[in-house]
Amino acid sequence: QVRLVESGGGSVQAGGSLRLSCVVSGGLMSSYCMAWWRQAPGKEQEAVGEFDDRGNINYAGSVKGRFTVSKDNDKNTLFLDMNRLQPEDSAIYYCAAGRFISGYCYRPFAYWGQGTQVTVSS
């Protein structure tokens, strides 16, 4: 069973930076399509950065140019670098994984971490 564990959340002031990590266990991260999602109170879940079937990363318009998704397959770890954080970025951030088989990412993603809280103060 694949398990995802996020870390790195916290409280920062507007304009600050954070790096989130997601360690994948129970399977090779390279066998999955990976993504970061977030959910703020009273709002729908939003895909922050998501790998597509070809390995490209699609970013939400609200974070493009400020957030960067990367991964280290050797460490089975996914990262989210967040720069120029704004109060509207405050949310619980989730790591998600979906099986990648024969060049296709199966959605909705089947595996989710427990989330890590990010709070940005003005």
PDB file of C-alpha atoms in Angstrom:
ATOM      1  CA  GLN A   1       0.000   0.000   0.000  1.00  0.00           C
ATOM      2  CA  VAL A   2       1.393   3.359  -1.025  1.00  0.00           C
ATOM      3  CA  ARG A   3       1.755   5.860   1.790  1.00  0.00           C
ATOM      4  CA  LEU A   4       2.404   9.576   1.401  1.00  0.00           C
ATOM      5  CA  VAL A   5       3.721  11.727   4.241  1.00  0.00           C
ATOM      6  CA  GLU A   6       3.985  15.492   3.889  1.00  0.00           C
ATOM      7  CA  SER A   7       6.138  17.808   5.953  1.00  0.00           C
ATOM      8  CA  GLY A   8       7.440  21.354   5.904  1.00  0.00           C
ATOM      9  CA  GLY A   9       4.294  23.342   6.570  1.00  0.00           C
ATOM     10  CA  GLY A  10       4.253  26.220   8.994  1.00  0.00           C
ATOM     11  CA  SER A  11       3.519  29.885   9.502  1.00  0.00           C
ATOM     12  CA  VAL A  12       5.241  32.601   7.514  1.00  0.00           C
ATOM     13  CA  GLN A  13       4.714  36.253   6.738  1.00  0.00           C
ATOM     14  CA  ALA A  14       3.606  37.429   3.344  1.00  0.00           C
ATOM     15  CA  GLY A  15       6.492  37.432   0.902  1.00  0.00           C
ATOM     16  CA  GLY A  16       8.182  34.518   2.636  1.00  0.00           C
ATOM     17  CA  SER A  17       9.023  31.046   1.386  1.00  0.00           C
ATOM     18  CA  LEU A  18       8.445  27.463   2.402  1.00  0.00           C
ATOM     19  CA  ARG A  19       9.441  24.086   1.052  1.00  0.00           C
ATOM     20  CA  LEU A  20       7.072  21.172   1.411  1.00  0.00           C
ATOM     21  CA  SER A  21       8.206  17.574   1.085  1.00  0.00           C
ATOM     22  CA  CYS A  22       6.265  14.390   0.448  1.00  0.00           C
ATOM     23  CA  VAL A  23       7.940  11.070   1.086  1.00  0.00           C
ATOM     24  CA  VAL A  24       6.460   8.111  -0.759  1.00  0.00           C
ATOM     25  CA  SER A  25       6.696   4.644   0.754  1.00  0.00           C
ATOM     26  CA  GLY A  26       5.284   1.283  -0.288  1.00  0.00           C
ATOM     27  CA  GLY A  27       6.032   1.857  -3.942  1.00  0.00           C
ATOM     28  CA  LEU A  28       8.302   3.598  -6.406  1.00  0.00           C
ATOM     29  CA  MET A  29       7.346   7.208  -6.961  1.00  0.00           C
ATOM     30  CA  SER A  30       8.342   6.795 -10.609  1.00  0.00           C
ATOM     31  CA  SER A  31       5.383   4.427 -11.025  1.00  0.00           C
ATOM     32  CA  TYR A  32       2.926   7.158 -10.103  1.00  0.00           C
ATOM     33  CA  CYS A  33       1.774  10.515 -11.357  1.00  0.00           C
ATOM     34  CA  MET A  34       2.292  12.983  -8.530  1.00  0.00           C
ATOM     35  CA  ALA A  35       0.619  16.213  -7.570  1.00  0.00           C
ATOM     36  CA  TRP A  36       0.226  18.839  -4.887  1.00  0.00           C
ATOM     37  CA  TRP A  37      -3.275  19.974  -3.984  1.00  0.00           C
ATOM     38  CA  ARG A  38      -4.519  22.415  -1.400  1.00  0.00           C
ATOM     39  CA  GLN A  39      -7.728  23.223   0.381  1.00  0.00           C
ATOM     40  CA  ALA A  40      -8.520  26.419   2.214  1.00  0.00           C
ATOM     41  CA  PRO A  41     -11.436  26.747   4.655  1.00  0.00           C
ATOM     42  CA  GLY A  42     -14.696  27.196   2.789  1.00  0.00           C
ATOM     43  CA  LYS A  43     -13.093  26.631  -0.598  1.00  0.00           C
ATOM     44  CA  GLU A  44     -12.887  23.699  -2.981  1.00  0.00           C
ATOM     45  CA  GLN A  45      -9.774  21.631  -3.357  1.00  0.00           C
ATOM     46  CA  GLU A  46      -7.370  23.058  -5.912  1.00  0.00           C
ATOM     47  CA  ALA A  47      -4.621  21.334  -7.847  1.00  0.00           C
ATOM     48  CA  VAL A  48      -1.523  23.440  -7.204  1.00  0.00           C
ATOM     49  CA  GLY A  49       0.904  21.556  -9.412  1.00  0.00           C
ATOM     50  CA  GLU A  50       0.327  18.268 -11.157  1.00  0.00           C
ATOM     51  CA  PHE A  51       2.352  16.022 -13.442  1.00  0.00           C
ATOM     52  CA  ASP A  52       0.537  15.094 -16.633  1.00  0.00           C
ATOM     53  CA  ASP A  53       0.818  11.937 -18.717  1.00  0.00           C
ATOM     54  CA  ARG A  54       3.936  13.232 -20.457  1.00  0.00           C
ATOM     55  CA  GLY A  55       5.724  14.286 -17.300  1.00  0.00           C
ATOM     56  CA  ASN A  56       5.045  17.990 -17.706  1.00  0.00           C
ATOM     57  CA  ILE A  57       3.898  19.960 -14.679  1.00  0.00           C
ATOM     58  CA  ASN A  58       0.691  21.959 -14.847  1.00  0.00           C
ATOM     59  CA  TYR A  59       0.353  24.764 -12.316  1.00  0.00           C
ATOM     60  CA  ALA A  60      -2.678  26.598 -11.072  1.00  0.00           C
ATOM     61  CA  GLY A  61      -2.751  30.102 -12.486  1.00  0.00           C
ATOM     62  CA  SER A  62      -2.664  31.589  -9.005  1.00  0.00           C
ATOM     63  CA  VAL A  63       0.723  30.041  -8.208  1.00  0.00           C
ATOM     64  CA  LYS A  64       2.449  30.046 -11.592  1.00  0.00           C
ATOM     65  CA  GLY A  65       5.810  31.736 -11.356  1.00  0.00           C
ATOM     66  CA  ARG A  66       5.857  31.505  -7.553  1.00  0.00           C
ATOM     67  CA  PHE A  67       5.596  27.766  -6.848  1.00  0.00           C
ATOM     68  CA  THR A  68       7.776  24.991  -8.238  1.00  0.00           C
ATOM     69  CA  VAL A  69       7.129  21.257  -8.104  1.00  0.00           C
ATOM     70  CA  SER A  70      10.102  18.925  -8.306  1.00  0.00           C
ATOM     71  CA  LYS A  71      10.917  15.378  -7.388  1.00  0.00           C
ATOM     72  CA  ASP A  72      13.843  13.193  -6.444  1.00  0.00           C
ATOM     73  CA  ASN A  73      13.121   9.671  -7.645  1.00  0.00           C
ATOM     74  CA  ASP A  74      16.156   8.294  -5.825  1.00  0.00           C
ATOM     75  CA  LYS A  75      14.722   9.552  -2.540  1.00  0.00           C
ATOM     76  CA  ASN A  76      11.117   8.822  -3.492  1.00  0.00           C
ATOM     77  CA  THR A  77      10.319  12.395  -2.521  1.00  0.00           C
ATOM     78  CA  LEU A  78       8.173  15.111  -4.077  1.00  0.00           C
ATOM     79  CA  PHE A  79       8.802  18.769  -3.289  1.00  0.00           C
ATOM     80  CA  LEU A  80       6.854  21.985  -3.494  1.00  0.00           C
ATOM     81  CA  ASP A  81       8.898  25.184  -3.301  1.00  0.00           C
ATOM     82  CA  MET A  82       6.673  28.133  -2.507  1.00  0.00           C
ATOM     83  CA  ASN A  83       7.988  31.673  -2.904  1.00  0.00           C
ATOM     84  CA  ARG A  84       6.399  35.113  -2.486  1.00  0.00           C
ATOM     85  CA  LEU A  85       3.697  33.565  -0.352  1.00  0.00           C
ATOM     86  CA  GLN A  86       0.479  35.492   0.096  1.00  0.00           C
ATOM     87  CA  PRO A  87      -2.293  35.174   2.705  1.00  0.00           C
ATOM     88  CA  GLU A  88      -4.523  33.588   0.064  1.00  0.00           C
ATOM     89  CA  ASP A  89      -2.033  30.713  -0.142  1.00  0.00           C
ATOM     90  CA  SER A  90      -3.013  29.675   3.390  1.00  0.00           C
ATOM     91  CA  ALA A  91      -4.435  26.162   3.207  1.00  0.00           C
ATOM     92  CA  ILE A  92      -3.819  22.544   3.987  1.00  0.00           C
ATOM     93  CA  TYR A  93      -1.498  21.191   1.330  1.00  0.00           C
ATOM     94  CA  TYR A  94      -1.822  17.587   0.240  1.00  0.00           C
ATOM     95  CA  CYS A  95       0.440  15.300  -1.721  1.00  0.00           C
ATOM     96  CA  ALA A  96      -1.402  12.956  -4.093  1.00  0.00           C
ATOM     97  CA  ALA A  97      -0.444  10.034  -6.316  1.00  0.00           C
ATOM     98  CA  GLY A  98      -2.162   8.161  -9.093  1.00  0.00           C
ATOM     99  CA  ARG A  99      -1.042   5.032 -10.832  1.00  0.00           C
ATOM    100  CA  PHE A 100       0.917   5.621 -14.048  1.00  0.00           C
ATOM    101  CA  ILE A 101       0.403   2.681 -16.394  1.00  0.00           C
ATOM    102  CA  SER A 102       1.193   2.474 -20.104  1.00  0.00           C
ATOM    103  CA  GLY A 103       1.715   6.228 -20.351  1.00  0.00           C
ATOM    104  CA  TYR A 104      -1.539   7.125 -18.674  1.00  0.00           C
ATOM    105  CA  CYS A 105      -2.188   8.773 -15.300  1.00  0.00           C
ATOM    106  CA  TYR A 106      -5.221   7.238 -13.645  1.00  0.00           C
ATOM    107  CA  ARG A 107      -7.496   9.860 -12.126  1.00  0.00           C
ATOM    108  CA  PRO A 108      -8.847  10.676  -9.689  1.00  0.00           C
ATOM    109  CA  PHE A 109      -5.651  10.082  -7.788  1.00  0.00           C
ATOM    110  CA  ALA A 110      -6.048   7.152  -5.446  1.00  0.00           C
ATOM    111  CA  TYR A 111      -3.473   7.981  -2.793  1.00  0.00           C
ATOM    112  CA  TRP A 112      -3.353  11.029  -0.536  1.00  0.00           C
ATOM    113  CA  GLY A 113      -1.252  12.191   2.362  1.00  0.00           C
ATOM    114  CA  GLN A 114      -2.631  13.563   5.601  1.00  0.00           C
ATOM    115  CA  GLY A 115      -1.830  17.153   4.657  1.00  0.00           C
ATOM    116  CA  THR A 116       0.352  19.874   6.106  1.00  0.00           C
ATOM    117  CA  GLN A 117      -0.897  23.293   7.164  1.00  0.00           C
ATOM    118  CA  VAL A 118       0.503  26.445   5.594  1.00  0.00           C
ATOM    119  CA  THR A 119      -0.487  29.764   7.139  1.00  0.00           C
ATOM    120  CA  VAL A 120       0.590  33.075   5.633  1.00  0.00           C
ATOM    121  CA  SER A 121       0.035  36.253   7.626  1.00  0.00           C
ATOM    122  CA  SER A 122      -0.135  39.723   6.169  1.00  0.00           C
TER     123      SER A 122
END
